[in-house]
Amino acid sequence: MKSIYCAIFAQIYEISGLAPVGTDRFEKVNREKHAVKFGIMVNEGPYTHQASDTAYHFTAAALKNGHEIVRVFFYHDGVNNGSRLSVPPQDDRNITTRWSALGEQYDLDMVLCVAAAQRRGLLDEDEAKRAGKDSNNMAPGFNISGLGQLIDAGIQADRLMVFGD
């Protein structure tokens, strides 16, 4: 498990242009930057696991440093990141709002798996009508689609980063 975390942090350091120095300092690494196309897959909910926070910070750092995000695909409990009905305490971060703002800022394609979303009661306007429900609960910037979108992201991206189990 330690090697997995080391690999993730090495990738984050590479994207951010920072390298560890000593135990708690970082310095800017001078190297030629090559834009990488990433696909992001988030498998965990916003407040049950660190995966969503880590995926968000990874995605923001990649975009800030000139890399491309092909798609952010939310799967399994990760679809809960797209619910507009979550209300975290005032002193806590609102992960859904963060994702929505990042998506708007960079025009990200943020997709919730349709089957996982329906199982968890997440519906966009079309799915709500189809299911005979009177409202939807999708946060701004998210849309619902199938696993084909994940496969497409894997094909288009240089690397597919998976956050969560």
PDB file of C-alpha atoms in Angstrom:
ATOM      1  CA  MET A   1       0.000   0.000   0.000  1.00  0.00           C
ATOM      2  CA  LYS A   2       2.876   2.352   0.765  1.00  0.00           C
ATOM      3  CA  SER A   3       4.194   2.030  -2.788  1.00  0.00           C
ATOM      4  CA  ILE A   4       0.793   3.044  -4.194  1.00  0.00           C
ATOM      5  CA  TYR A   5       0.801   6.236  -2.127  1.00  0.00           C
ATOM      6  CA  CYS A   6       4.407   6.930  -3.131  1.00  0.00           C
ATOM      7  CA  ALA A   7       3.473   6.553  -6.796  1.00  0.00           C
ATOM      8  CA  ILE A   8       0.478   8.895  -6.414  1.00  0.00           C
ATOM      9  CA  PHE A   9       2.520  11.557  -4.642  1.00  0.00           C
ATOM     10  CA  ALA A  10       5.335  11.210  -7.175  1.00  0.00           C
ATOM     11  CA  GLN A  11       2.774  11.882  -9.919  1.00  0.00           C
ATOM     12  CA  ILE A  12       1.404  14.889  -8.014  1.00  0.00           C
ATOM     13  CA  TYR A  13       4.925  16.251  -7.554  1.00  0.00           C
ATOM     14  CA  GLU A  14       5.593  15.775 -11.262  1.00  0.00           C
ATOM     15  CA  ILE A  15       2.423  17.589 -12.283  1.00  0.00           C
ATOM     16  CA  SER A  16       2.793  20.437  -9.822  1.00  0.00           C
ATOM     17  CA  GLY A  17       6.419  21.004 -10.755  1.00  0.00           C
ATOM     18  CA  LEU A  18       7.451  20.561  -7.129  1.00  0.00           C
ATOM     19  CA  ALA A  19       9.933  18.095  -5.740  1.00  0.00           C
ATOM     20  CA  PRO A  20      10.370  17.103  -2.076  1.00  0.00           C
ATOM     21  CA  VAL A  21      13.391  18.584  -0.333  1.00  0.00           C
ATOM     22  CA  GLY A  22      14.125  17.355   3.175  1.00  0.00           C
ATOM     23  CA  THR A  23      11.080  16.435   5.193  1.00  0.00           C
ATOM     24  CA  ASP A  24       8.696  19.333   4.807  1.00  0.00           C
ATOM     25  CA  ARG A  25       9.953  21.672   2.069  1.00  0.00           C
ATOM     26  CA  PHE A  26       9.447  21.696  -1.667  1.00  0.00           C
ATOM     27  CA  GLU A  27      11.362  23.429  -4.405  1.00  0.00           C
ATOM     28  CA  LYS A  28      10.404  24.228  -7.957  1.00  0.00           C
ATOM     29  CA  VAL A  29      11.874  21.726 -10.380  1.00  0.00           C
ATOM     30  CA  ASN A  30      13.287  23.228 -13.556  1.00  0.00           C
ATOM     31  CA  ARG A  31      12.545  20.803 -16.349  1.00  0.00           C
ATOM     32  CA  GLU A  32      10.893  21.012 -19.688  1.00  0.00           C
ATOM     33  CA  LYS A  33       7.159  20.497 -19.222  1.00  0.00           C
ATOM     34  CA  HIS A  34       5.197  18.239 -21.509  1.00  0.00           C
ATOM     35  CA  ALA A  35       1.432  18.446 -21.345  1.00  0.00           C
ATOM     36  CA  VAL A  36      -0.153  15.143 -20.367  1.00  0.00           C
ATOM     37  CA  LYS A  37      -3.765  14.188 -21.084  1.00  0.00           C
ATOM     38  CA  PHE A  38      -5.355  12.674 -17.979  1.00  0.00           C
ATOM     39  CA  GLY A  39      -8.581  10.812 -17.444  1.00  0.00           C
ATOM     40  CA  ILE A  40      -9.773  10.958 -13.843  1.00  0.00           C
ATOM     41  CA  MET A  41     -11.921   8.267 -12.200  1.00  0.00           C
ATOM     42  CA  VAL A  42     -13.387   8.913  -8.729  1.00  0.00           C
ATOM     43  CA  ASN A  43     -14.827   5.855  -6.976  1.00  0.00           C
ATOM     44  CA  GLU A  44     -15.556   7.183  -3.484  1.00  0.00           C
ATOM     45  CA  GLY A  45     -18.089   9.580  -2.021  1.00  0.00           C
ATOM     46  CA  PRO A  46     -17.211  13.085  -0.912  1.00  0.00           C
ATOM     47  CA  TYR A  47     -17.166  12.635   2.866  1.00  0.00           C
ATOM     48  CA  THR A  48     -16.517   8.924   3.378  1.00  0.00           C
ATOM     49  CA  HIS A  49     -13.030   8.687   1.924  1.00  0.00           C
ATOM     50  CA  GLN A  50     -10.104  10.936   1.028  1.00  0.00           C
ATOM     51  CA  ALA A  51     -10.251   9.903  -2.638  1.00  0.00           C
ATOM     52  CA  SER A  52     -12.536  12.731  -3.758  1.00  0.00           C
ATOM     53  CA  ASP A  53     -10.408  15.420  -2.107  1.00  0.00           C
ATOM     54  CA  THR A  54      -7.222  13.924  -3.548  1.00  0.00           C
ATOM     55  CA  ALA A  55      -8.773  13.651  -7.024  1.00  0.00           C
ATOM     56  CA  TYR A  56      -9.949  17.258  -6.840  1.00  0.00           C
ATOM     57  CA  HIS A  57      -6.525  18.570  -5.788  1.00  0.00           C
ATOM     58  CA  PHE A  58      -4.767  16.414  -8.397  1.00  0.00           C
ATOM     59  CA  THR A  59      -7.105  17.656 -11.132  1.00  0.00           C
ATOM     60  CA  ALA A  60      -6.748  21.310 -10.087  1.00  0.00           C
ATOM     61  CA  ALA A  61      -2.931  21.015  -9.982  1.00  0.00           C
ATOM     62  CA  ALA A  62      -2.830  19.324 -13.385  1.00  0.00           C
ATOM     63  CA  LEU A  63      -4.989  22.006 -14.982  1.00  0.00           C
ATOM     64  CA  LYS A  64      -3.071  24.827 -13.313  1.00  0.00           C
ATOM     65  CA  ASN A  65       0.158  23.436 -14.746  1.00  0.00           C
ATOM     66  CA  GLY A  66      -1.090  23.205 -18.308  1.00  0.00           C
ATOM     67  CA  HIS A  67      -2.129  19.562 -18.491  1.00  0.00           C
ATOM     68  CA  GLU A  68      -5.398  18.442 -20.041  1.00  0.00           C
ATOM     69  CA  ILE A  69      -8.198  16.579 -18.293  1.00  0.00           C
ATOM     70  CA  VAL A  70     -10.080  14.515 -20.867  1.00  0.00           C
ATOM     71  CA  ARG A  71     -12.912  13.650 -18.481  1.00  0.00           C
ATOM     72  CA  VAL A  72     -13.681  13.197 -14.796  1.00  0.00           C
ATOM     73  CA  PHE A  73     -15.757  10.034 -14.400  1.00  0.00           C
ATOM     74  CA  PHE A  74     -17.517   9.404 -11.077  1.00  0.00           C
ATOM     75  CA  TYR A  75     -18.296   5.737 -10.444  1.00  0.00           C
ATOM     76  CA  HIS A  76     -19.668   3.624  -7.568  1.00  0.00           C
ATOM     77  CA  ASP A  77     -20.117   5.850  -4.471  1.00  0.00           C
ATOM     78  CA  GLY A  78     -18.166   8.554  -6.293  1.00  0.00           C
ATOM     79  CA  VAL A  79     -21.415   9.619  -7.981  1.00  0.00           C
ATOM     80  CA  ASN A  80     -22.429  11.194  -4.659  1.00  0.00           C
ATOM     81  CA  ASN A  81     -19.964  13.984  -5.480  1.00  0.00           C
ATOM     82  CA  GLY A  82     -22.566  15.217  -7.983  1.00  0.00           C
ATOM     83  CA  SER A  83     -25.487  15.679  -5.588  1.00  0.00           C
ATOM     84  CA  ARG A  84     -26.669  19.262  -5.161  1.00  0.00           C
ATOM     85  CA  LEU A  85     -28.503  18.275  -1.973  1.00  0.00           C
ATOM     86  CA  SER A  86     -25.494  17.650   0.266  1.00  0.00           C
ATOM     87  CA  VAL A  87     -25.134  20.318   2.951  1.00  0.00           C
ATOM     88  CA  PRO A  88     -21.855  20.008   4.864  1.00  0.00           C
ATOM     89  CA  PRO A  89     -21.336  21.961   8.111  1.00  0.00           C
ATOM     90  CA  GLN A  90     -20.288  25.604   7.633  1.00  0.00           C
ATOM     91  CA  ASP A  91     -16.772  24.933   8.904  1.00  0.00           C
ATOM     92  CA  ASP A  92     -16.247  22.032   6.461  1.00  0.00           C
ATOM     93  CA  ARG A  93     -15.375  22.112   2.775  1.00  0.00           C
ATOM     94  CA  ASN A  94     -18.134  21.640   0.232  1.00  0.00           C
ATOM     95  CA  ILE A  95     -16.619  19.149  -2.178  1.00  0.00           C
ATOM     96  CA  THR A  96     -19.520  19.237  -4.637  1.00  0.00           C
ATOM     97  CA  THR A  97     -19.267  23.026  -4.926  1.00  0.00           C
ATOM     98  CA  ARG A  98     -15.501  22.738  -5.446  1.00  0.00           C
ATOM     99  CA  TRP A  99     -15.960  20.243  -8.278  1.00  0.00           C
ATOM    100  CA  SER A 100     -18.694  22.409  -9.864  1.00  0.00           C
ATOM    101  CA  ALA A 101     -16.518  25.532  -9.721  1.00  0.00           C
ATOM    102  CA  LEU A 102     -13.506  23.692 -11.165  1.00  0.00           C
ATOM    103  CA  GLY A 103     -15.677  22.256 -13.912  1.00  0.00           C
ATOM    104  CA  GLU A 104     -17.026  25.690 -14.799  1.00  0.00           C
ATOM    105  CA  GLN A 105     -13.603  27.349 -14.679  1.00  0.00           C
ATOM    106  CA  TYR A 106     -11.953  24.794 -16.994  1.00  0.00           C
ATOM    107  CA  ASP A 107     -15.015  23.577 -18.915  1.00  0.00           C
ATOM    108  CA  LEU A 108     -14.524  20.024 -17.617  1.00  0.00           C
ATOM    109  CA  ASP A 109     -16.555  17.057 -18.748  1.00  0.00           C
ATOM    110  CA  MET A 110     -17.719  15.632 -15.390  1.00  0.00           C
ATOM    111  CA  VAL A 111     -19.749  12.464 -15.815  1.00  0.00           C
ATOM    112  CA  LEU A 112     -21.670  10.390 -13.291  1.00  0.00           C
ATOM    113  CA  CYS A 113     -22.164   6.730 -14.176  1.00  0.00           C
ATOM    114  CA  VAL A 114     -25.870   6.379 -14.958  1.00  0.00           C
ATOM    115  CA  ALA A 115     -26.336   2.972 -13.286  1.00  0.00           C
ATOM    116  CA  ALA A 116     -24.429   3.939 -10.128  1.00  0.00           C
ATOM    117  CA  ALA A 117     -26.265   7.277  -9.955  1.00  0.00           C
ATOM    118  CA  GLN A 118     -29.721   5.737 -10.310  1.00  0.00           C
ATOM    119  CA  ARG A 119     -28.964   3.143  -7.624  1.00  0.00           C
ATOM    120  CA  ARG A 120     -28.086   5.995  -5.260  1.00  0.00           C
ATOM    121  CA  GLY A 121     -31.018   8.220  -6.174  1.00  0.00           C
ATOM    122  CA  LEU A 122     -29.095  10.773  -8.255  1.00  0.00           C
ATOM    123  CA  LEU A 123     -31.102  11.929 -11.252  1.00  0.00           C
ATOM    124  CA  ASP A 124     -30.748  14.633 -13.849  1.00  0.00           C
ATOM    125  CA  GLU A 125     -33.879  16.231 -15.333  1.00  0.00           C
ATOM    126  CA  ASP A 126     -34.269  13.654 -18.119  1.00  0.00           C
ATOM    127  CA  GLU A 127     -33.746  10.639 -15.847  1.00  0.00           C
ATOM    128  CA  ALA A 128     -36.177  12.070 -13.274  1.00  0.00           C
ATOM    129  CA  LYS A 129     -38.906  12.413 -15.936  1.00  0.00           C
ATOM    130  CA  ARG A 130     -38.202   8.932 -17.266  1.00  0.00           C
ATOM    131  CA  ALA A 131     -38.447   7.468 -13.755  1.00  0.00           C
ATOM    132  CA  GLY A 132     -41.624   9.419 -12.947  1.00  0.00           C
ATOM    133  CA  LYS A 133     -39.958  11.539 -10.269  1.00  0.00           C
ATOM    134  CA  ASP A 134     -40.943  15.147  -9.652  1.00  0.00           C
ATOM    135  CA  SER A 135     -37.450  16.669  -9.417  1.00  0.00           C
ATOM    136  CA  ASN A 136     -33.742  16.132 -10.022  1.00  0.00           C
ATOM    137  CA  ASN A 137     -30.776  16.538  -7.699  1.00  0.00           C
ATOM    138  CA  MET A 138     -27.746  16.991  -9.961  1.00  0.00           C
ATOM    139  CA  ALA A 139     -25.235  19.683  -9.076  1.00  0.00           C
ATOM    140  CA  PRO A 140     -24.278  22.202 -11.778  1.00  0.00           C
ATOM    141  CA  GLY A 141     -21.597  21.028 -14.176  1.00  0.00           C
ATOM    142  CA  PHE A 142     -22.260  17.302 -13.787  1.00  0.00           C
ATOM    143  CA  ASN A 143     -24.012  15.095 -16.312  1.00  0.00           C
ATOM    144  CA  ILE A 144     -25.075  11.465 -16.447  1.00  0.00           C
ATOM    145  CA  SER A 145     -23.840   8.939 -18.985  1.00  0.00           C
ATOM    146  CA  GLY A 146     -22.740   5.323 -19.284  1.00  0.00           C
ATOM    147  CA  LEU A 147     -19.511   3.389 -18.886  1.00  0.00           C
ATOM    148  CA  GLY A 148     -18.695   4.044 -22.526  1.00  0.00           C
ATOM    149  CA  GLN A 149     -17.589   7.509 -21.392  1.00  0.00           C
ATOM    150  CA  LEU A 150     -15.044   5.930 -19.040  1.00  0.00           C
ATOM    151  CA  ILE A 151     -13.723   3.698 -21.821  1.00  0.00           C
ATOM    152  CA  ASP A 152     -13.503   6.697 -24.141  1.00  0.00           C
ATOM    153  CA  ALA A 153     -11.570   8.669 -21.498  1.00  0.00           C
ATOM    154  CA  GLY A 154      -9.145   5.765 -21.130  1.00  0.00           C
ATOM    155  CA  ILE A 155      -8.586   5.685 -24.884  1.00  0.00           C
ATOM    156  CA  GLN A 156      -8.129   9.454 -25.249  1.00  0.00           C
ATOM    157  CA  ALA A 157      -5.957   9.974 -22.164  1.00  0.00           C
ATOM    158  CA  ASP A 158      -2.243   9.337 -21.813  1.00  0.00           C
ATOM    159  CA  ARG A 159      -2.948   8.188 -18.258  1.00  0.00           C
ATOM    160  CA  LEU A 160      -6.110   7.214 -16.408  1.00  0.00           C
ATOM    161  CA  MET A 161      -5.825   8.117 -12.728  1.00  0.00           C
ATOM    162  CA  VAL A 162      -8.100   6.145 -10.396  1.00  0.00           C
ATOM    163  CA  PHE A 163      -8.953   7.554  -6.957  1.00  0.00           C
ATOM    164  CA  GLY A 164     -10.598   5.210  -4.465  1.00  0.00           C
ATOM    165  CA  ASP A 165     -11.190   1.483  -4.302  1.00  0.00           C
TER     166      ASP A 165
END
